[in-house]
Amino acid sequence: METSPLTTHIAIDHPLIPGLHLTEARWSDRATLVRLINDAPEISQNTVAIPYPYSDQDAEFALREVFWKQDQATGQVRNFVIRGQDDVLMGVISLFHRSENDPRDSAELGYWLGSPYWGKSVMTTVVRCVLQVAFGDYGLRSVSSGCFLGNNKSRRVLEKSGFQLLDGQRTYTKLNGQVVQSHRFELKNPAMAQQAME
Ligand SMILES: CC(C)(COP(=O)(O)OP(=O)(O)OC[C@H]1O[C@@H](n2cnc3c(N)ncnc32)[C@H](O)[C@@H]1OP(=O)(O)O)[C@@H](O)C(=O)NCCC(=O)NCCS
């Protein structure tokens, strides 16, 4: 059995989901990844690099070649799995670090949640927690993110978490060749922004 090279456990308080926590992605998550992504086409539709339908091979590729590889490059878990009390995967949240950058530079936040958990403020709670880790433990200067035009749920999550909408939009080509427009958002490390003003 393959294992993640790095481990983590971050507990999160949530009034409706006891035992909500973040960990590294695990090899045993493959079946749940496949089920949740295939059950909700909105996950693929609203992200750039998640195929639909989603196969076992897609899950294996994501674990080995995306999550674990990026985490090893930074030496920190930055691709988190969202779990409940039973430890089963509910969704994913990632701070994508572009390897050519300084690891303390900016990272791109991406996330999705399985449809059984939508509408309970889970993602807003999780985003706020990951931002604390990003700016505190990891000392990132800023976090950027984006949502496709019309993805108002995700836009709301970002706005409620303090992100500022940037001017202009970015064009992406998805894995299936579809061209999409995205709003861009940014949040600067509040402690560094305060220091810069002093
Ligand atoms: C987007 C997503 C992560 C949201 O997760 P969630 O836990 O349900 O989100 P939350 O409950 O924390 O917040 C959603 C907010 O959007 C609001 N909302 C719901 N439907 C909406 C709509 N059609 N238009 C505008 N706002 C909407 C909710 O009311 C809530 O805001 P509120 O707390 O102020 O009432 C989840 O739906 C998902 O994974 N979708 C598919 C993948 C995706 O879009 N990923 C993000 C890519 S940028």
CSV table of C-alpha atoms and ligand atoms in Angstrom, one decimal:
chain,number,residue,atom,x,y,z
A,1,MET,CA,0.0,0.0,0.0
A,2,GLU,CA,1.3,3.5,-0.9
A,3,THR,CA,1.4,6.1,1.8
A,4,SER,CA,1.7,9.9,1.8
A,5,PRO,CA,5.3,11.0,2.5
A,6,LEU,CA,3.9,13.7,5.0
A,7,THR,CA,1.2,13.6,7.6
A,8,THR,CA,-0.9,16.3,9.4
A,9,HIS,CA,-4.0,16.6,11.5
A,10,ILE,CA,-5.8,19.9,12.0
A,11,ALA,CA,-9.0,19.9,14.0
A,12,ILE,CA,-11.8,22.4,13.0
A,13,ASP,CA,-14.7,23.5,15.1
A,14,HIS,CA,-18.0,23.4,13.3
A,15,PRO,CA,-21.5,23.5,14.9
A,16,LEU,CA,-23.1,20.9,12.5
A,17,ILE,CA,-20.2,18.5,11.7
A,18,PRO,CA,-18.6,17.0,14.9
A,19,GLY,CA,-15.0,15.9,14.4
A,20,LEU,CA,-14.4,18.0,11.3
A,21,HIS,CA,-10.6,17.9,10.5
A,22,LEU,CA,-8.0,18.1,7.8
A,23,THR,CA,-5.3,15.6,7.0
A,24,GLU,CA,-3.0,14.6,4.2
A,25,ALA,CA,-4.5,12.7,1.3
A,26,ARG,CA,-4.2,8.9,1.7
A,27,TRP,CA,-4.1,6.0,-0.7
A,28,SER,CA,-7.3,4.6,0.9
A,29,ASP,CA,-9.2,7.8,-0.2
A,30,ARG,CA,-9.3,6.7,-3.9
A,31,ALA,CA,-12.7,5.0,-3.8
A,32,THR,CA,-14.4,8.0,-2.1
A,33,LEU,CA,-12.7,10.5,-4.4
A,34,VAL,CA,-14.1,8.6,-7.4
A,35,ARG,CA,-17.6,8.3,-5.9
A,36,LEU,CA,-18.0,11.9,-4.8
A,37,ILE,CA,-16.7,13.4,-8.1
A,38,ASN,CA,-18.8,11.1,-10.2
A,39,ASP,CA,-21.9,11.8,-8.1
A,40,ALA,CA,-21.7,15.6,-8.6
A,41,PRO,CA,-20.7,16.8,-12.2
A,42,GLU,CA,-20.6,20.3,-10.7
A,43,ILE,CA,-17.2,19.5,-9.2
A,44,SER,CA,-15.6,18.9,-12.6
A,45,GLN,CA,-17.6,21.7,-14.2
A,46,ASN,CA,-16.4,24.3,-11.7
A,47,THR,CA,-12.7,23.3,-11.6
A,48,VAL,CA,-9.9,23.3,-14.3
A,49,ALA,CA,-8.2,19.9,-13.9
A,50,ILE,CA,-10.8,17.4,-12.5
A,51,PRO,CA,-12.0,15.1,-15.3
A,52,TYR,CA,-15.6,13.8,-15.6
A,53,PRO,CA,-16.3,10.9,-15.5
A,54,TYR,CA,-13.6,10.2,-12.9
A,55,SER,CA,-11.8,6.9,-12.9
A,56,ASP,CA,-9.7,4.9,-10.4
A,57,GLN,CA,-6.7,5.9,-12.5
A,58,ASP,CA,-7.6,9.6,-12.2
A,59,ALA,CA,-7.6,9.2,-8.4
A,60,GLU,CA,-4.3,7.4,-8.4
A,61,PHE,CA,-2.7,10.1,-10.6
A,62,ALA,CA,-4.0,12.9,-8.4
A,63,LEU,CA,-2.6,11.3,-5.3
A,64,ARG,CA,0.8,10.4,-6.7
A,65,GLU,CA,1.5,13.0,-9.3
A,66,VAL,CA,-0.3,16.1,-7.9
A,67,PHE,CA,-1.0,16.0,-4.1
A,68,TRP,CA,2.0,14.1,-2.8
A,69,LYS,CA,4.5,15.5,-5.3
A,70,GLN,CA,3.6,19.1,-4.5
A,71,ASP,CA,3.7,18.5,-0.8
A,72,GLN,CA,7.1,16.9,-1.0
A,73,ALA,CA,8.3,19.9,-3.0
A,74,THR,CA,7.3,22.3,-0.3
A,75,GLY,CA,8.1,19.9,2.6
A,76,GLN,CA,4.6,20.7,4.1
A,77,VAL,CA,1.1,19.3,3.6
A,78,ARG,CA,-0.6,21.8,1.4
A,79,ASN,CA,-3.1,19.4,-0.2
A,80,PHE,CA,-5.5,18.7,2.5
A,81,VAL,CA,-8.4,16.2,2.7
A,82,ILE,CA,-11.5,17.4,4.6
A,83,ARG,CA,-12.8,14.6,6.9
A,84,GLY,CA,-15.5,14.1,9.5
A,85,GLN,CA,-15.7,12.1,12.7
A,86,ASP,CA,-15.6,8.8,10.7
A,87,ASP,CA,-12.4,9.9,8.9
A,88,VAL,CA,-14.1,9.5,5.5
A,89,LEU,CA,-13.1,12.0,2.8
A,90,MET,CA,-15.7,14.8,2.4
A,91,GLY,CA,-13.7,17.0,0.0
A,92,VAL,CA,-10.4,18.5,-0.8
A,93,ILE,CA,-8.7,21.9,-0.3
A,94,SER,CA,-5.3,22.8,-1.7
A,95,LEU,CA,-2.8,25.6,-1.6
A,96,PHE,CA,-1.1,25.1,-5.0
A,97,HIS,CA,2.5,26.2,-4.8
A,98,ARG,CA,4.1,26.9,-8.2
A,99,SER,CA,7.5,25.1,-7.8
A,100,GLU,CA,9.5,27.9,-9.4
A,101,ASN,CA,8.4,30.3,-6.7
A,102,ASP,CA,9.8,30.8,-3.2
A,103,PRO,CA,7.7,28.4,-0.9
A,104,ARG,CA,6.8,31.5,1.2
A,105,ASP,CA,5.5,33.4,-1.9
A,106,SER,CA,1.9,33.3,-3.0
A,107,ALA,CA,-0.2,30.1,-3.4
A,108,GLU,CA,-3.3,29.4,-5.3
A,109,LEU,CA,-6.3,28.1,-3.2
A,110,GLY,CA,-8.6,25.5,-4.8
A,111,TYR,CA,-11.3,23.4,-3.2
A,112,TRP,CA,-14.3,21.2,-3.7
A,113,LEU,CA,-16.8,19.4,-1.4
A,114,GLY,CA,-18.8,16.3,-1.9
A,115,SER,CA,-22.5,17.1,-2.6
A,116,PRO,CA,-23.9,15.5,0.6
A,117,TYR,CA,-22.1,18.2,2.6
A,118,TRP,CA,-23.1,21.3,0.6
A,119,GLY,CA,-24.9,24.3,2.2
A,120,LYS,CA,-23.8,23.8,5.8
A,121,SER,CA,-21.0,26.4,5.8
A,122,VAL,CA,-18.4,23.6,5.7
A,123,MET,CA,-16.2,25.2,3.0
A,124,THR,CA,-16.3,28.7,4.5
A,125,THR,CA,-15.2,27.3,7.8
A,126,VAL,CA,-12.4,25.2,6.2
A,127,VAL,CA,-11.2,28.0,4.0
A,128,ARG,CA,-10.8,30.3,7.0
A,129,CYS,CA,-8.8,27.6,8.9
A,130,VAL,CA,-6.5,27.0,5.9
A,131,LEU,CA,-5.9,30.7,5.6
A,132,GLN,CA,-4.7,30.8,9.2
A,133,VAL,CA,-2.3,28.0,8.5
A,134,ALA,CA,-1.2,29.6,5.2
A,135,PHE,CA,-0.4,33.0,6.8
A,136,GLY,CA,0.7,31.7,10.2
A,137,ASP,CA,2.6,28.4,10.0
A,138,TYR,CA,3.6,28.7,6.3
A,139,GLY,CA,4.2,32.5,6.3
A,140,LEU,CA,2.8,33.0,2.8
A,141,ARG,CA,2.7,36.6,1.6
A,142,SER,CA,-0.6,36.2,-0.2
A,143,VAL,CA,-3.2,33.6,-1.3
A,144,SER,CA,-5.0,33.9,-4.6
A,145,SER,CA,-8.0,32.1,-5.8
A,146,GLY,CA,-10.6,32.2,-8.5
A,147,CYS,CA,-14.1,31.0,-9.5
A,148,PHE,CA,-15.7,30.6,-12.9
A,149,LEU,CA,-18.2,33.3,-13.9
A,150,GLY,CA,-21.6,32.1,-12.5
A,151,ASN,CA,-20.1,30.0,-9.7
A,152,ASN,CA,-21.8,32.3,-7.1
A,153,LYS,CA,-21.5,29.8,-4.3
A,154,SER,CA,-17.8,29.7,-4.5
A,155,ARG,CA,-17.6,33.4,-5.0
A,156,ARG,CA,-19.6,33.8,-1.8
A,157,VAL,CA,-17.2,31.5,0.1
A,158,LEU,CA,-14.2,33.6,-1.0
A,159,GLU,CA,-15.9,36.9,-0.2
A,160,LYS,CA,-17.0,35.7,3.3
A,161,SER,CA,-13.4,34.6,3.9
A,162,GLY,CA,-12.0,38.1,3.2
A,163,PHE,CA,-10.8,37.8,-0.4
A,164,GLN,CA,-10.8,40.9,-2.6
A,165,LEU,CA,-12.1,40.7,-6.1
A,166,LEU,CA,-9.3,41.8,-8.6
A,167,ASP,CA,-9.9,43.7,-11.8
A,168,GLY,CA,-10.1,41.7,-15.0
A,169,GLN,CA,-10.8,38.0,-15.6
A,170,ARG,CA,-8.6,35.1,-16.5
A,171,THR,CA,-9.2,32.6,-19.3
A,172,TYR,CA,-8.6,28.9,-18.7
A,173,THR,CA,-8.7,25.9,-20.9
A,174,LYS,CA,-10.1,22.9,-19.0
A,175,LEU,CA,-8.9,19.4,-19.4
A,176,ASN,CA,-11.9,18.7,-21.8
A,177,GLY,CA,-10.8,21.6,-24.0
A,178,GLN,CA,-13.6,23.9,-22.8
A,179,VAL,CA,-12.6,27.6,-22.5
A,180,VAL,CA,-13.9,29.3,-19.4
A,181,GLN,CA,-13.6,32.8,-17.8
A,182,SER,CA,-12.7,33.2,-14.1
A,183,HIS,CA,-13.0,36.0,-11.6
A,184,ARG,CA,-9.7,36.4,-9.7
A,185,PHE,CA,-9.4,37.0,-6.0
A,186,GLU,CA,-6.6,37.8,-3.6
A,187,LEU,CA,-6.0,38.0,0.1
A,188,LYS,CA,-2.7,39.4,1.4
A,189,ASN,CA,-1.2,38.1,4.7
A,190,PRO,CA,-2.9,40.5,7.2
A,191,ALA,CA,0.2,40.6,9.5
A,192,MET,CA,2.5,41.5,6.6
A,193,ALA,CA,0.1,44.1,5.3
A,194,GLN,CA,0.0,45.7,8.8
A,195,GLN,CA,3.8,45.7,9.1
A,196,ALA,CA,4.1,47.4,5.7
A,197,MET,CA,1.8,50.2,7.0
A,198,GLU,CA,3.9,50.8,10.2
B,1,LIG,C1,-18.6,25.8,-3.9
B,1,LIG,C2,-18.6,24.8,-2.7
B,1,LIG,C3,-17.2,24.5,-2.3
B,1,LIG,C4,-19.3,25.5,-1.5
B,1,LIG,O1,-19.3,24.6,-0.4
B,1,LIG,P1,-20.3,24.8,0.8
B,1,LIG,O2,-19.7,24.2,2.0
B,1,LIG,O3,-21.7,24.3,0.4
B,1,LIG,O4,-20.3,26.4,1.0
B,1,LIG,P2,-20.8,27.3,2.2
B,1,LIG,O5,-22.0,26.6,2.8
B,1,LIG,O6,-19.7,27.5,3.1
B,1,LIG,O7,-21.1,28.7,1.6
B,1,LIG,C5,-21.9,28.8,0.4
B,1,LIG,C6,-22.5,30.2,0.3
B,1,LIG,O8,-23.1,30.4,-1.0
B,1,LIG,C7,-24.4,30.7,-0.9
B,1,LIG,N1,-25.1,30.2,-2.0
B,1,LIG,C8,-25.6,29.0,-2.2
B,1,LIG,N2,-26.2,28.9,-3.5
B,1,LIG,C9,-25.9,30.1,-4.1
B,1,LIG,C10,-26.2,30.7,-5.3
B,1,LIG,N3,-26.8,30.0,-6.3
B,1,LIG,N4,-25.9,32.0,-5.5
B,1,LIG,C11,-25.3,32.7,-4.6
B,1,LIG,N5,-24.9,32.2,-3.4
B,1,LIG,C12,-25.3,31.0,-3.1
B,1,LIG,C13,-24.9,30.1,0.4
B,1,LIG,O9,-26.1,30.7,0.9
B,1,LIG,C14,-23.6,30.4,1.3
B,1,LIG,O10,-23.6,31.7,1.7
B,1,LIG,P3,-24.2,32.2,3.1
B,1,LIG,O11,-23.4,31.4,4.2
B,1,LIG,O12,-23.8,33.7,3.2
B,1,LIG,O13,-25.6,31.9,3.1
B,1,LIG,C15,-19.3,23.5,-3.1
B,1,LIG,O14,-20.6,23.8,-3.5
B,1,LIG,C16,-18.6,22.7,-4.2
B,1,LIG,O15,-17.7,22.0,-3.9
B,1,LIG,N6,-19.1,22.9,-5.5
B,1,LIG,C17,-18.5,22.3,-6.6
B,1,LIG,C18,-17.0,22.6,-6.8
B,1,LIG,C19,-16.7,24.0,-6.8
B,1,LIG,O16,-17.4,24.9,-7.2
B,1,LIG,N7,-15.4,24.3,-6.3
B,1,LIG,C20,-15.0,25.7,-6.2
B,1,LIG,C21,-14.2,26.0,-7.4
B,1,LIG,S1,-13.8,27.7,-7.5
